[in-house]
Amino acid sequence: MRVVVQEAPFDFGAEAEAFASGRHDMGAVVTFTGVVRDFGGGGLDAMEIEHYPGMTQKALEKIASEAVERWSLGDALVIHRYGRMEPGEKIMMVATAAPHRKDAFEAAEYLMDYLKSRAPFWKKEHSASGETDWVAAKDEDEDALTRW
Amino acid sequence: MDVLYFAWVRERIGLPKETVTTDAATVADLVEELRAKEERYAVAFSDLSALRVAVDQELTDFDAPLAGAREVAFFPPMTGG
């Protein structure tokens, strides 16, 4: 299991390639990547992500450990960036490896659901017109946790 | 103890961190003390349903005891991922 919190961009291809390599007992690897999305018409200049340095790593490790245990994963990877990012930049990725695809998919969804609402990150949108807005948490993101 | 603020809570109060001397028994008691300090605190803490709290870097709720706590953080619901 590996959890990385960093400001710098990460190399998705290299991370995905290296993940769970050398394991011959994992039949399924699932990866998910979150990307800064422009809300249409070039309106978004940048996304700024603030985090809680003392807590972020621990919170992510706890979430990842729970996924590894619950789905008996062979490996799990979480990379999450903070700081300023432009549309199209990758914000974060998760990867899960399991003997079978169902477990790998479910564990990846679990990681994403918990990362959204239980990891101490806050997104702020900087619009091209110079306005800034904190992204509000959605009720549906909180509701998504109840299925686990 | 250290009190930390993040995102719009930090912006509304106007600082990321401060050291507070308190005998507050619970997070809710600490919030009452902070509210009484200045208007900007009262505004930031006007609706607790819009806030989350961590004590010593673990998410908890406003009833949580503060005995022995070194760090309390207030912030809006998280938006990771």
Short mmCIF file of C-alpha atoms in Angstrom, two decimals:
data_model
loop_
_atom_site.label_atom_id
_atom_site.label_comp_id
_atom_site.label_asym_id
_atom_site.label_seq_id
_atom_site.Cartn_x
_atom_site.Cartn_y
_atom_site.Cartn_z
CA MET A 1 0.00 0.00 0.00
CA ARG A 2 1.28 3.44 -0.89
CA VAL A 3 -0.22 6.84 -0.10
CA VAL A 4 1.32 10.01 -1.53
CA VAL A 5 0.28 13.61 -0.90
CA GLN A 6 2.22 16.06 -3.06
CA GLU A 7 2.02 19.39 -4.83
CA ALA A 8 3.89 18.29 -7.96
CA PRO A 9 2.21 16.56 -10.91
CA PHE A 10 2.52 12.77 -11.06
CA ASP A 11 3.17 10.51 -14.01
CA PHE A 12 -0.04 8.53 -14.33
CA GLY A 13 1.37 6.13 -16.94
CA ALA A 14 4.47 5.30 -14.94
CA GLU A 15 2.49 4.90 -11.71
CA ALA A 16 -0.09 2.62 -13.34
CA GLU A 17 2.64 0.55 -15.00
CA ALA A 18 4.64 0.14 -11.79
CA PHE A 19 1.59 -0.60 -9.64
CA ALA A 20 1.39 -4.25 -8.53
CA SER A 21 4.01 -5.19 -11.13
CA GLY A 22 5.76 -8.41 -10.21
CA ARG A 23 2.60 -9.81 -8.62
CA HIS A 24 1.37 -12.88 -10.43
CA ASP A 25 -1.59 -13.56 -8.16
CA MET A 26 -3.55 -10.39 -8.95
CA GLY A 27 -5.86 -10.87 -11.91
CA ALA A 28 -7.40 -7.39 -11.82
CA VAL A 29 -5.97 -3.89 -11.57
CA VAL A 30 -8.33 -0.91 -11.56
CA THR A 31 -7.14 2.69 -11.83
CA PHE A 32 -9.12 5.89 -11.51
CA THR A 33 -7.85 9.42 -12.18
CA GLY A 34 -9.56 12.67 -11.23
CA VAL A 35 -8.96 15.58 -13.62
CA VAL A 36 -9.59 19.34 -13.20
CA ARG A 37 -12.72 19.95 -15.22
CA ASP A 38 -13.60 23.25 -16.81
CA PHE A 39 -17.25 24.02 -16.18
CA GLY A 40 -17.75 25.05 -19.76
CA GLY A 41 -16.65 27.73 -22.18
CA GLY A 42 -13.23 28.25 -20.67
CA GLY A 43 -14.76 29.71 -17.53
CA LEU A 44 -12.34 28.03 -15.14
CA ASP A 45 -8.88 29.48 -14.85
CA ALA A 46 -7.57 27.18 -12.14
CA MET A 47 -8.47 24.93 -9.24
CA GLU A 48 -6.71 25.46 -5.93
CA ILE A 49 -6.68 22.64 -3.43
CA GLU A 50 -6.00 23.31 0.24
CA HIS A 51 -5.32 20.49 2.67
CA TYR A 52 -4.57 19.83 6.33
CA PRO A 53 -0.91 18.78 6.26
CA GLY A 54 -0.87 17.05 9.66
CA MET A 55 -3.97 15.03 8.97
CA THR A 56 -4.13 14.28 5.24
CA GLN A 57 -1.57 11.48 5.07
CA LYS A 58 -3.03 9.71 8.12
CA ALA A 59 -6.62 10.06 6.90
CA LEU A 60 -5.74 8.65 3.48
CA GLU A 61 -3.75 5.77 4.99
CA LYS A 62 -6.70 4.87 7.17
CA ILE A 63 -9.10 4.87 4.21
CA ALA A 64 -6.67 2.82 2.08
CA SER A 65 -6.02 0.31 4.89
CA GLU A 66 -9.74 -0.24 5.31
CA ALA A 67 -10.10 -0.94 1.58
CA VAL A 68 -7.14 -3.34 1.57
CA GLU A 69 -8.58 -5.25 4.50
CA ARG A 70 -12.20 -5.33 3.35
CA TRP A 71 -11.51 -6.49 -0.22
CA SER A 72 -8.32 -8.46 0.56
CA LEU A 73 -6.43 -6.34 -1.95
CA GLY A 74 -2.97 -7.33 -3.07
CA ASP A 75 -2.07 -3.66 -3.24
CA ALA A 76 -3.56 -0.18 -3.17
CA LEU A 77 -2.22 3.20 -4.28
CA VAL A 78 -3.53 6.68 -3.56
CA ILE A 79 -1.88 9.83 -4.94
CA HIS A 80 -3.53 13.16 -4.20
CA ARG A 81 -2.19 16.59 -5.11
CA TYR A 82 -2.72 19.96 -3.48
CA GLY A 83 -1.99 23.50 -4.66
CA ARG A 84 -2.95 25.19 -7.90
CA MET A 85 -3.91 23.18 -10.98
CA GLU A 86 -5.22 24.13 -14.39
CA PRO A 87 -8.06 22.47 -16.33
CA GLY A 88 -6.91 19.13 -17.73
CA GLU A 89 -4.36 18.51 -14.98
CA LYS A 90 -4.66 15.32 -12.99
CA ILE A 91 -5.64 15.95 -9.37
CA MET A 92 -5.40 12.46 -7.96
CA MET A 93 -5.39 8.77 -8.74
CA VAL A 94 -6.22 5.53 -7.02
CA ALA A 95 -5.24 2.01 -8.05
CA THR A 96 -6.38 -1.29 -6.60
CA ALA A 97 -5.19 -4.82 -7.29
CA ALA A 98 -7.19 -7.92 -6.44
CA PRO A 99 -7.42 -11.49 -7.67
CA HIS A 100 -10.79 -10.68 -9.30
CA ARG A 101 -12.20 -7.57 -10.97
CA LYS A 102 -15.30 -7.16 -8.79
CA ASP A 103 -13.19 -6.59 -5.69
CA ALA A 104 -10.79 -4.27 -7.52
CA PHE A 105 -13.66 -2.14 -8.90
CA GLU A 106 -15.56 -2.00 -5.61
CA ALA A 107 -12.47 -1.12 -3.61
CA ALA A 108 -11.63 1.69 -6.06
CA GLU A 109 -15.16 3.09 -5.72
CA TYR A 110 -14.93 2.86 -1.95
CA LEU A 111 -11.61 4.75 -2.00
CA MET A 112 -13.12 7.46 -4.19
CA ASP A 113 -16.26 7.83 -2.10
CA TYR A 114 -14.24 8.21 1.09
CA LEU A 115 -11.61 10.47 -0.47
CA LYS A 116 -14.35 12.86 -1.53
CA SER A 117 -15.92 13.31 1.89
CA ARG A 118 -13.45 12.13 4.53
CA ALA A 119 -10.04 13.29 3.38
CA PRO A 120 -9.19 16.87 4.45
CA PHE A 121 -9.02 18.59 1.07
CA TRP A 122 -10.93 21.70 0.00
CA LYS A 123 -11.29 22.87 -3.58
CA LYS A 124 -11.48 26.49 -4.62
CA GLU A 125 -12.33 27.48 -8.17
CA HIS A 126 -10.68 30.50 -9.74
CA SER A 127 -12.79 31.67 -12.67
CA ALA A 128 -11.35 33.39 -15.72
CA SER A 129 -13.27 36.52 -14.70
CA GLY A 130 -11.25 36.68 -11.49
CA GLU A 131 -13.88 35.39 -9.06
CA THR A 132 -13.13 32.67 -6.54
CA ASP A 133 -15.53 30.14 -5.07
CA TRP A 134 -15.10 27.34 -2.57
CA VAL A 135 -16.60 24.17 -4.02
CA ALA A 136 -19.51 23.08 -1.81
CA ALA A 137 -19.74 19.45 -0.72
CA LYS A 138 -22.66 17.67 -2.33
CA ASP A 139 -25.30 15.81 -0.34
CA GLU A 140 -25.01 12.94 -2.81
CA ASP A 141 -21.31 12.55 -1.96
CA GLU A 142 -22.18 12.18 1.71
CA ASP A 143 -25.04 9.83 0.85
CA ALA A 144 -22.65 7.69 -1.22
CA LEU A 145 -20.93 6.59 2.01
CA THR A 146 -24.07 4.89 3.31
CA ARG A 147 -23.82 2.11 0.74
CA TRP A 148 -20.60 0.89 2.33
CA MET B 1 -3.99 24.31 22.51
CA ASP B 2 -3.59 25.07 18.84
CA VAL B 3 -6.75 25.92 16.91
CA LEU B 4 -6.56 25.61 13.13
CA TYR B 5 -8.91 26.90 10.45
CA PHE B 6 -9.17 25.79 6.84
CA ALA B 7 -10.82 26.94 3.60
CA TRP B 8 -13.57 29.57 4.05
CA VAL B 9 -13.41 29.24 7.84
CA ARG B 10 -9.78 30.39 7.64
CA GLU B 11 -10.73 33.24 5.31
CA ARG B 12 -13.64 34.39 7.46
CA ILE B 13 -11.66 34.37 10.69
CA GLY B 14 -8.63 35.79 8.94
CA LEU B 15 -5.91 33.48 10.22
CA PRO B 16 -4.87 29.84 9.71
CA LYS B 17 -3.85 29.03 13.25
CA GLU B 18 -3.80 30.44 16.76
CA THR B 19 -2.94 29.27 20.23
CA VAL B 20 -5.85 29.39 22.66
CA THR B 21 -5.81 28.98 26.42
CA THR B 22 -9.06 27.36 27.42
CA ASP B 23 -10.77 25.21 30.03
CA ALA B 24 -13.48 24.20 27.55
CA ALA B 25 -14.64 20.66 28.28
CA THR B 26 -15.96 19.95 24.80
CA VAL B 27 -15.57 21.22 21.25
CA ALA B 28 -18.98 22.91 21.58
CA ASP B 29 -17.75 24.78 24.68
CA LEU B 30 -14.67 25.93 22.77
CA VAL B 31 -16.91 27.14 19.93
CA GLU B 32 -18.92 29.20 22.44
CA GLU B 33 -15.72 30.83 23.73
CA LEU B 34 -14.53 31.59 20.20
CA ARG B 35 -17.91 33.03 19.18
CA ALA B 36 -17.74 35.44 22.10
CA LYS B 37 -14.28 36.73 21.09
CA GLU B 38 -15.13 38.79 18.03
CA GLU B 39 -17.77 39.25 15.38
CA ARG B 40 -15.72 37.43 12.71
CA TYR B 41 -15.71 34.31 14.89
CA ALA B 42 -19.45 34.60 15.52
CA VAL B 43 -19.98 34.79 11.75
CA ALA B 44 -17.71 31.82 10.99
CA PHE B 45 -19.37 29.68 13.67
CA SER B 46 -22.94 30.83 13.04
CA ASP B 47 -24.05 27.52 11.51
CA LEU B 48 -22.35 24.46 12.96
CA SER B 49 -24.12 22.17 10.50
CA ALA B 50 -21.89 23.75 7.83
CA LEU B 51 -18.73 22.89 9.78
CA ARG B 52 -16.68 19.83 10.57
CA VAL B 53 -14.16 19.39 13.37
CA ALA B 54 -11.05 17.32 13.98
CA VAL B 55 -9.43 16.87 17.39
CA ASP B 56 -5.77 15.87 17.25
CA GLN B 57 -6.17 15.25 13.52
CA GLU B 58 -9.06 12.79 13.82
CA LEU B 59 -12.54 13.68 12.60
CA THR B 60 -15.01 13.89 15.45
CA ASP B 61 -18.16 15.80 16.42
CA PHE B 62 -18.97 18.89 18.43
CA ASP B 63 -19.75 16.90 21.58
CA ALA B 64 -16.24 15.49 21.69
CA PRO B 65 -14.30 16.06 24.93
CA LEU B 66 -11.18 18.22 24.82
CA ALA B 67 -9.35 16.79 27.84
CA GLY B 68 -5.72 16.35 26.81
CA ALA B 69 -6.31 17.62 23.28
CA ARG B 70 -3.42 19.51 21.67
CA GLU B 71 -4.93 20.51 18.34
CA VAL B 72 -8.47 21.33 17.21
CA ALA B 73 -9.27 22.12 13.58
CA PHE B 74 -12.44 23.63 12.12
CA PHE B 75 -13.30 23.43 8.42
CA PRO B 76 -16.18 23.06 5.96
CA PRO B 77 -17.25 19.64 4.64
CA MET B 78 -14.35 18.18 2.68
CA THR B 79 -14.18 18.14 -1.10
CA GLY B 80 -11.41 15.75 -2.04
CA GLY B 81 -11.11 13.44 -4.99
#
